[in-house]
mmCIF file of C-alpha atoms in Angstrom:
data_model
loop_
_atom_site.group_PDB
_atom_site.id
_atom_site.type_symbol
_atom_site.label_atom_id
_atom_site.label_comp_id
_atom_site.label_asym_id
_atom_site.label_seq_id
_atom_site.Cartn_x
_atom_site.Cartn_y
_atom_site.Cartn_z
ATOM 1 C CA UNK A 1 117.710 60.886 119.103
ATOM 2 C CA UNK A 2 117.457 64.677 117.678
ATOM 3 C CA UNK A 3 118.547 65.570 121.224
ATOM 4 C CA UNK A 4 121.003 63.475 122.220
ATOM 5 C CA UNK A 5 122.684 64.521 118.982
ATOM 6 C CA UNK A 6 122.454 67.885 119.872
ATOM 7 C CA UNK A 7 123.793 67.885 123.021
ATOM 8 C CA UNK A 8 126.471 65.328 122.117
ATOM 9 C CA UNK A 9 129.809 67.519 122.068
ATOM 10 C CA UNK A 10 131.757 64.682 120.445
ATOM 11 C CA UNK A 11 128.884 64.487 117.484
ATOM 12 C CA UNK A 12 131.115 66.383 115.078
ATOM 13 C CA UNK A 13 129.086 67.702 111.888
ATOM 14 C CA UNK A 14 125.772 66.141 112.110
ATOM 15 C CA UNK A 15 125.634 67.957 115.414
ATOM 16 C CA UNK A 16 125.693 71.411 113.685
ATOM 17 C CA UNK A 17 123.579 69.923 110.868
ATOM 18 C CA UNK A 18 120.968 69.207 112.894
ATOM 19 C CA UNK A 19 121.479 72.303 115.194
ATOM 20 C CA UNK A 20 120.857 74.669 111.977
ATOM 21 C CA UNK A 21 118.021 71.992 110.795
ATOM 22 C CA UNK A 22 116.074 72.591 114.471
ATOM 23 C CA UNK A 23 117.123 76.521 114.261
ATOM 24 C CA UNK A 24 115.369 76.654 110.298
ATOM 25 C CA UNK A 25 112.594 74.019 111.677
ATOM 26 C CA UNK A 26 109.517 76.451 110.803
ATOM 27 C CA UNK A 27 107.069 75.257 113.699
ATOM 28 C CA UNK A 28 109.509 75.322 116.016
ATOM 29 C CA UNK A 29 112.615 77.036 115.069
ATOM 30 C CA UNK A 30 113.783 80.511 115.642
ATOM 31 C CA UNK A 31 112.176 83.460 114.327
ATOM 32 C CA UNK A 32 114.695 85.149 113.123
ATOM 33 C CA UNK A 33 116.947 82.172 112.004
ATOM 34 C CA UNK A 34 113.606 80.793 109.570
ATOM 35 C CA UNK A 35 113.276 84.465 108.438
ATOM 36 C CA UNK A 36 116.819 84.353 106.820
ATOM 37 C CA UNK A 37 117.490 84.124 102.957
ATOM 38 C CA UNK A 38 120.541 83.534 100.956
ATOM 39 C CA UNK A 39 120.781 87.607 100.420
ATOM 40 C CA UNK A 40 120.411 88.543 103.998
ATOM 41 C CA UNK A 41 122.656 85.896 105.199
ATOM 42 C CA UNK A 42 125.674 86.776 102.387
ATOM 43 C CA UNK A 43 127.079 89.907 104.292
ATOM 44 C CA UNK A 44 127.277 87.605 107.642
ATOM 45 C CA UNK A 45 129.167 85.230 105.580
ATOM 46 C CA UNK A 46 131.658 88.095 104.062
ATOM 47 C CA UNK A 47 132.754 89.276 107.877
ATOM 48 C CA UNK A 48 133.265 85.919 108.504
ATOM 49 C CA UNK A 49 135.765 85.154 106.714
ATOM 50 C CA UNK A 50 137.573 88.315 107.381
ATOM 51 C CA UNK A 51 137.546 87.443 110.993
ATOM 52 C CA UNK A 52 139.205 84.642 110.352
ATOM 53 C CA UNK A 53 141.730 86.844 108.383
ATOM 54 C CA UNK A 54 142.036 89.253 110.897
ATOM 55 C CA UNK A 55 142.528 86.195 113.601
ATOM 56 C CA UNK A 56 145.318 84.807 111.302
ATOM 57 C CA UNK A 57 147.017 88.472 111.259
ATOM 58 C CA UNK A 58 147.018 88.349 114.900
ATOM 59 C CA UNK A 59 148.285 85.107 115.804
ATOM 60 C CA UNK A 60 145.486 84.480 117.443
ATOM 61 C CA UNK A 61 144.737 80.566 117.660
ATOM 62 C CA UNK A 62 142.459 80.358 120.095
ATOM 63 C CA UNK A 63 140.451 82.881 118.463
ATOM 64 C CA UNK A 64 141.138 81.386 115.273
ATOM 65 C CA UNK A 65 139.224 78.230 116.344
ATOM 66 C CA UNK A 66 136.460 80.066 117.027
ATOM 67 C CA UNK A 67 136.290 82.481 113.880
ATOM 68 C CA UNK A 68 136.448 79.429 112.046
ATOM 69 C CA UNK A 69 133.448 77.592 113.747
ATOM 70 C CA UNK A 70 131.850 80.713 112.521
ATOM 71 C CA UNK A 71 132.814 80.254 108.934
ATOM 72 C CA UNK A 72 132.156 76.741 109.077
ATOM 73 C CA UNK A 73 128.089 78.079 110.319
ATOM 74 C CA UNK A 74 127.847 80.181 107.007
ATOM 75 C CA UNK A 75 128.795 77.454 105.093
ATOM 76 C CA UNK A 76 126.052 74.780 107.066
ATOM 77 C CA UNK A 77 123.526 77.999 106.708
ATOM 78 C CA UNK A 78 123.500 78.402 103.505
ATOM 79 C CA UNK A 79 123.653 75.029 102.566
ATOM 80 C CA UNK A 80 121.015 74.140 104.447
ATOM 81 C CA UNK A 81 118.570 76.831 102.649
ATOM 82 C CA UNK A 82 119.835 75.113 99.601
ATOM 83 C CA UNK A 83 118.361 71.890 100.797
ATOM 84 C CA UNK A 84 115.172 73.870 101.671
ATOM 85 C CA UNK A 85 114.613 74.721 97.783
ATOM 86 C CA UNK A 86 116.071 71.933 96.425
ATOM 87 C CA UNK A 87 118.935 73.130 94.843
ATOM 88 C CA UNK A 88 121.675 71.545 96.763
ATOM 89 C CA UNK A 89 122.781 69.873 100.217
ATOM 90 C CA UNK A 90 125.773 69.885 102.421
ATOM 91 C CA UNK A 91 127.044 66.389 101.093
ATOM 92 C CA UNK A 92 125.788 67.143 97.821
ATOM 93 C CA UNK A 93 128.584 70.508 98.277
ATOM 94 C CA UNK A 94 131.504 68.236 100.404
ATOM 95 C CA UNK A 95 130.800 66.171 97.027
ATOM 96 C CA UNK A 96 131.297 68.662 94.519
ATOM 97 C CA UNK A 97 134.639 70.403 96.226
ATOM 98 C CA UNK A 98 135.948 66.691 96.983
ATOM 99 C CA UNK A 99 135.660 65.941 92.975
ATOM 100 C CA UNK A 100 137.256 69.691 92.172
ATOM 101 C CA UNK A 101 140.616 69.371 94.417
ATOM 102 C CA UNK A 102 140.632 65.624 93.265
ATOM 103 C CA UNK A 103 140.342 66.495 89.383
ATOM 104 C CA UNK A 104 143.251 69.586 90.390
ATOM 105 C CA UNK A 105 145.797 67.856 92.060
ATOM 106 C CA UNK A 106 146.496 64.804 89.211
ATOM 107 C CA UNK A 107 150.126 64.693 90.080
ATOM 108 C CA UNK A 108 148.655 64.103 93.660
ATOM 109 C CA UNK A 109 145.491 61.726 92.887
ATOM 110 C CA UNK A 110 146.408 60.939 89.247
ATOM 111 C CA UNK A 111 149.078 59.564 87.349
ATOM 112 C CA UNK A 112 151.193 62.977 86.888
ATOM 113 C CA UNK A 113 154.541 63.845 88.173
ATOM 114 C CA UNK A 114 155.123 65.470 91.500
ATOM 115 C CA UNK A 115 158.384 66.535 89.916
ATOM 116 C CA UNK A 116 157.623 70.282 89.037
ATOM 117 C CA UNK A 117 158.063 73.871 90.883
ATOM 118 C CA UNK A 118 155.180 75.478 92.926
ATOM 119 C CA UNK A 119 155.050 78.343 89.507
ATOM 120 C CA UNK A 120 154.387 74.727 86.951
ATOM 121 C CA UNK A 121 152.132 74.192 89.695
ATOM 122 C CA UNK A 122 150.286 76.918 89.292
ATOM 123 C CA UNK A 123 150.583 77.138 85.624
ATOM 124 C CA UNK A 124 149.138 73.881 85.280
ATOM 125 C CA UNK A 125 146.087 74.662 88.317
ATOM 126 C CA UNK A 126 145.240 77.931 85.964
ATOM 127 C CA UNK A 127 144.991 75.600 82.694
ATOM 128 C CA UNK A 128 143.038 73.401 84.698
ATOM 129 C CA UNK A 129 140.498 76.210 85.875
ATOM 130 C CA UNK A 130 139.908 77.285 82.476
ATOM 131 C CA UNK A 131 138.717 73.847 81.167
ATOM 132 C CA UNK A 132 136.306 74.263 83.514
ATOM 133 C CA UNK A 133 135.310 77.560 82.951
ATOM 134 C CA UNK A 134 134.807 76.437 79.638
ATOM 135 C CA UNK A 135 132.976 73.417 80.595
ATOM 136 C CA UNK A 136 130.267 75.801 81.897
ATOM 137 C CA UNK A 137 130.066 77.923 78.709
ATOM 138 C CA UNK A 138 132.233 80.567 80.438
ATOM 139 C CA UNK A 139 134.353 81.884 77.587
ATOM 140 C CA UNK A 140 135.468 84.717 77.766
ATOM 141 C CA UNK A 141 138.463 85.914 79.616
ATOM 142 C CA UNK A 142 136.862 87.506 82.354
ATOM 143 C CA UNK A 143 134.580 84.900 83.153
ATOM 144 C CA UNK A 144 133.868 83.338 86.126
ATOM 145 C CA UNK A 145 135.546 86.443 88.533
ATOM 146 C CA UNK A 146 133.378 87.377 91.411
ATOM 147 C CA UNK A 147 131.166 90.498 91.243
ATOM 148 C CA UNK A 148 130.629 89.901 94.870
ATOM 149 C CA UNK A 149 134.680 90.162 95.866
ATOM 150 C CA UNK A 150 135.983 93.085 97.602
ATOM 151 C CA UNK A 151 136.754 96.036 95.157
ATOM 152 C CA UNK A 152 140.347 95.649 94.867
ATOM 153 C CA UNK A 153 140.806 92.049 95.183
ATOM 154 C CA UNK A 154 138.909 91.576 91.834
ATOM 155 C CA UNK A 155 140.466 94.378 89.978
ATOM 156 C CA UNK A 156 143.403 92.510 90.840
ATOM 157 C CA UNK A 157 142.099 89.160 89.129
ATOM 158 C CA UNK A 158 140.886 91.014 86.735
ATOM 159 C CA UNK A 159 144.089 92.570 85.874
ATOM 160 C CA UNK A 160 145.877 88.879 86.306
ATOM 161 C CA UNK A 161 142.914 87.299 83.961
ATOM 162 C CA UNK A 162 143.834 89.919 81.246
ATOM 163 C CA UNK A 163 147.388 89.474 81.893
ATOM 164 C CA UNK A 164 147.522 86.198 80.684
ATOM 165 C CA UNK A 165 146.189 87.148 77.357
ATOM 166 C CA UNK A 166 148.881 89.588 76.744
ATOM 167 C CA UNK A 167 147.104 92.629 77.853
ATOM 168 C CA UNK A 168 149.016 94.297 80.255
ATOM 169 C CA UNK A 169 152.276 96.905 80.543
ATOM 170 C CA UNK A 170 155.631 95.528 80.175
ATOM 171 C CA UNK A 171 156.627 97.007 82.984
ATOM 172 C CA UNK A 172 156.117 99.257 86.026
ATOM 173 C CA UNK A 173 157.292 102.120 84.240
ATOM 174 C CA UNK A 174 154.417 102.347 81.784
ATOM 175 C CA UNK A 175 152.196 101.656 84.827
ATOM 176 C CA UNK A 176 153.719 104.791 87.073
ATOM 177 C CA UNK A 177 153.300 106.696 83.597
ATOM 178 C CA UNK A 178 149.133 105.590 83.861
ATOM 179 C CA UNK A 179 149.292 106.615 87.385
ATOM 180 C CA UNK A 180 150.513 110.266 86.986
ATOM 181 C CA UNK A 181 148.072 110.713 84.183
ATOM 182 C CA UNK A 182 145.103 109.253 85.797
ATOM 183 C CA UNK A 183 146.046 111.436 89.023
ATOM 184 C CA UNK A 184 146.146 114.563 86.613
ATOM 185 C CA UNK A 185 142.605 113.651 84.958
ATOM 186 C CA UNK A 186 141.066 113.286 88.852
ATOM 187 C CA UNK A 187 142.348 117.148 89.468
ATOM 188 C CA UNK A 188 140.784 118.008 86.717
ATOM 189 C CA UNK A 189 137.853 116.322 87.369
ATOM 190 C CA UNK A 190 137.657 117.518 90.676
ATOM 191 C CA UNK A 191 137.862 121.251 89.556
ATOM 192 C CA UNK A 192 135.499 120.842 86.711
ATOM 193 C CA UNK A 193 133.368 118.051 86.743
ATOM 194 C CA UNK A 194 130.408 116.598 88.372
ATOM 195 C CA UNK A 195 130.853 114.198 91.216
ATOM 196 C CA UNK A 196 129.872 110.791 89.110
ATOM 197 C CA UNK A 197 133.001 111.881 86.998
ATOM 198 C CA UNK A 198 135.040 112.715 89.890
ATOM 199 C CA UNK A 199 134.338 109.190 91.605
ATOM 200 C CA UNK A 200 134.667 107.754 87.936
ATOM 201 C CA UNK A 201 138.082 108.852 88.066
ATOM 202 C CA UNK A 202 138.806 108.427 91.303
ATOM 203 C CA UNK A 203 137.923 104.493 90.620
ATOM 204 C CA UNK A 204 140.276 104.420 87.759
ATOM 205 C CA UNK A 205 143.467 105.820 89.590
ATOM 206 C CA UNK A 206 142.369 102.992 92.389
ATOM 207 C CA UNK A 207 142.519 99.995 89.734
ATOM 208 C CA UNK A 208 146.029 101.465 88.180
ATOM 209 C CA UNK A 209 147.258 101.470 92.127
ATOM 210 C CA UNK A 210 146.353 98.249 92.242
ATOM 211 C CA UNK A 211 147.473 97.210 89.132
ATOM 212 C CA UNK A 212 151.160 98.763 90.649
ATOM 213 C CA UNK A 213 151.055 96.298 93.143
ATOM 214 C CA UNK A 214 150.676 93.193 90.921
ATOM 215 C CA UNK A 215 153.725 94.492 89.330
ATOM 216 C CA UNK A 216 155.870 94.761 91.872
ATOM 217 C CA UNK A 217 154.563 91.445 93.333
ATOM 218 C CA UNK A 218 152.728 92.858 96.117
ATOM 219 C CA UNK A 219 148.863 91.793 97.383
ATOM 220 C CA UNK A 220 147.141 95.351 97.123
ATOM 221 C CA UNK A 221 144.413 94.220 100.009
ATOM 222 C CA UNK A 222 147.417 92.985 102.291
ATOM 223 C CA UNK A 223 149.260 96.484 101.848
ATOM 224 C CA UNK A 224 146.276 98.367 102.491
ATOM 225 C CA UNK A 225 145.379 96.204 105.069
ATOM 226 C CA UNK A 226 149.077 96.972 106.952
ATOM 227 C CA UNK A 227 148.724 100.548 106.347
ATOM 228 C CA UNK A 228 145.342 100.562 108.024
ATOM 229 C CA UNK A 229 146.760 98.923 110.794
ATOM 230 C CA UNK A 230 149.652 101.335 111.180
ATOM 231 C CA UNK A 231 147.538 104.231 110.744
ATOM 232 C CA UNK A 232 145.258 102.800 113.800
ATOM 233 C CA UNK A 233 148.553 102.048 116.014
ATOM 234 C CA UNK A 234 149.949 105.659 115.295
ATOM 235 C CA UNK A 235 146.497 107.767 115.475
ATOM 236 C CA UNK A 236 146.104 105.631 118.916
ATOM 237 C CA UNK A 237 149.305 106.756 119.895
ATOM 238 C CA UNK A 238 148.540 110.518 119.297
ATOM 239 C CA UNK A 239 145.551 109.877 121.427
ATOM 240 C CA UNK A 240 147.628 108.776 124.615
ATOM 241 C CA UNK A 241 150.138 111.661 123.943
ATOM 242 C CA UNK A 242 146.541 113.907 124.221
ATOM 243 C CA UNK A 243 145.613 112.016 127.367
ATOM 244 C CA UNK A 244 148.815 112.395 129.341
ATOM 245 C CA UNK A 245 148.226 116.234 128.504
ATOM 246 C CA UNK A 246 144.779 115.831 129.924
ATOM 247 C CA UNK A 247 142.930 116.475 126.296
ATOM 248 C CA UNK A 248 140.979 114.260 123.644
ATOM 249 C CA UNK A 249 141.387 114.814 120.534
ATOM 250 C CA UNK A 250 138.148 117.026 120.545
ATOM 251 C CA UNK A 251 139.837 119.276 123.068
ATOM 252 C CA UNK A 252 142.752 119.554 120.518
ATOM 253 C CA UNK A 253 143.217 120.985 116.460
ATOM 254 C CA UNK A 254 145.094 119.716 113.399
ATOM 255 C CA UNK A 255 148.200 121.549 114.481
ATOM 256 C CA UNK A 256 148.824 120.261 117.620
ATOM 257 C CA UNK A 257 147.824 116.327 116.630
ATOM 258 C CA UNK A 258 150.028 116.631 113.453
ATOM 259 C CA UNK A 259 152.960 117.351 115.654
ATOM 260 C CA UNK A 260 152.003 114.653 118.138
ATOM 261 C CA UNK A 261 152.180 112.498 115.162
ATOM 262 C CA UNK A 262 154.952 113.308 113.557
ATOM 263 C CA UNK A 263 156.527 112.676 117.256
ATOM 264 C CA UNK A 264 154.809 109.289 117.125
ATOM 265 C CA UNK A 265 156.678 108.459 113.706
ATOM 266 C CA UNK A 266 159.855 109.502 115.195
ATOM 267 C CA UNK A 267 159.673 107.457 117.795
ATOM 268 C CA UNK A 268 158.974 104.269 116.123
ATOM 269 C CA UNK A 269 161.659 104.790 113.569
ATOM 270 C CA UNK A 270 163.984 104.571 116.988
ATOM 271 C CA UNK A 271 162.503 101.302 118.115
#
């Protein structure tokens, strides 16, 4: 029956359950698939889900389906070596997320009113988070934020945790004002300091930048994100400028790709 299910395409999620059950199997499985732990398997898991990000960016639905299949792996792997030691199981996790969006969506599943904006909305899904937090003897403000998130996502819920309690600038004035004076401190570091201090400072004038973007309502990681993707577009321009000239950019210096460049943003102001 382990077979058939296997090879039945129409099997849905007990088909991939039991594919990662025979993969993990440790007299038969694969090598490397039984050598994986929760640690080694967490990176995998992390470019996952930005290839699904990078999939939605693109438009891309066909290779959307698949990114997501990939996701969808990580979370069957993972849960699966939770089964292994007994700590939890796939329907013990469906469970568990089932009861969360059920207990956060009362006007939806509950006896609440429907009758509020999407900002009540979220006013009311951020009281309901912190019951929990403090359900699981997670006081303080801070609480409960991911060490594991990408740098400047969690100083950005860091900064919107702290927010809430009143700590934060009035406005973006005050936060330009930290900027300029956490930019002055890094040239001073750089000229007198030793390198922990310089990339100590360095890491503060990152969280105020990102701390800018909160207050002028932007996502930092989606800004940096475009700008990485314009850089890529532009620098890949410069290269087919070189390449009509018969060069690479090794063949060329700073002089002559800054002006290719600078050609490149000319030309795609006109478009």
């Amino acid at each position: 029956m382990a077979d058939e299910l296997i090879h039945d395409p129409d099997a849905g999620i007990e088909r991939l359950l039991e594919i990662m059950r025979r993969l993990r199997d440790p007299e038969t499985g694969c090598p490397w698939d039984i050598e994986q732990d929760f640690d080694s398997i967490a990176p995998y898991t992390i470019e996952e889900a930005y290839e699904v990000a990078d999939a939605i960016a693109r438009k891309d639905w066909r290779d959307l389906e698949g990114e997501l299949g990939d996701l969808l792996l990580q979370t069957v792997y993972h849960t699966a070596m939770g089964a292994e030691g007994g700590h939890f199981t796939f329907q013990s996790v469906v469970r568990k997320i089932s009861d969360k969006m059920v207990a956060r969506h009362p006007h939806v599943f509950g006896d609440e009113s429907r009758d509020k904006s999407a900002d009540q909305q979220t006013a009311d899904w951020e009281k309901i988070k912190a019951r929990e937090r403090a359900d699981n003897a997670q006081q303080g403000t801070l609480d409960g934020v991911a060490i594991g998130l990408p740098a400047l996502l969690r100083a950005l819920k860091l900064q919107k945790r702290a927010a809430r309690v009143g700590f934060d600038w009035p406005s973006t004035d005050e936060v330009l004002d930290k900027i300029t004076e956490e930019a002055a401190e890094l040239v001073e570091a750089r000229d007198r300091l030793t390198q922990a201090e310089v990339e100590e400072e360095f890491g503060d004038l990152l969280f105020v930048m990102a701390n800018l973007g909160r207050h002028l309502g932007l996502d930092p990681e989606a800004a940096l994100r475009a700008a990485n993707a314009k850089f890529t577009r532009r620098f890949e321009a410069v290269e087919a400028k070189l390449a009509a000239l018969g060069k690479t950019p090794a063949d060329s210096d700073l002089a002559e790709m800054d002006a290719l460049w600078d050609q490149v943003k000319a030309e795609a102001r006109k478009d």
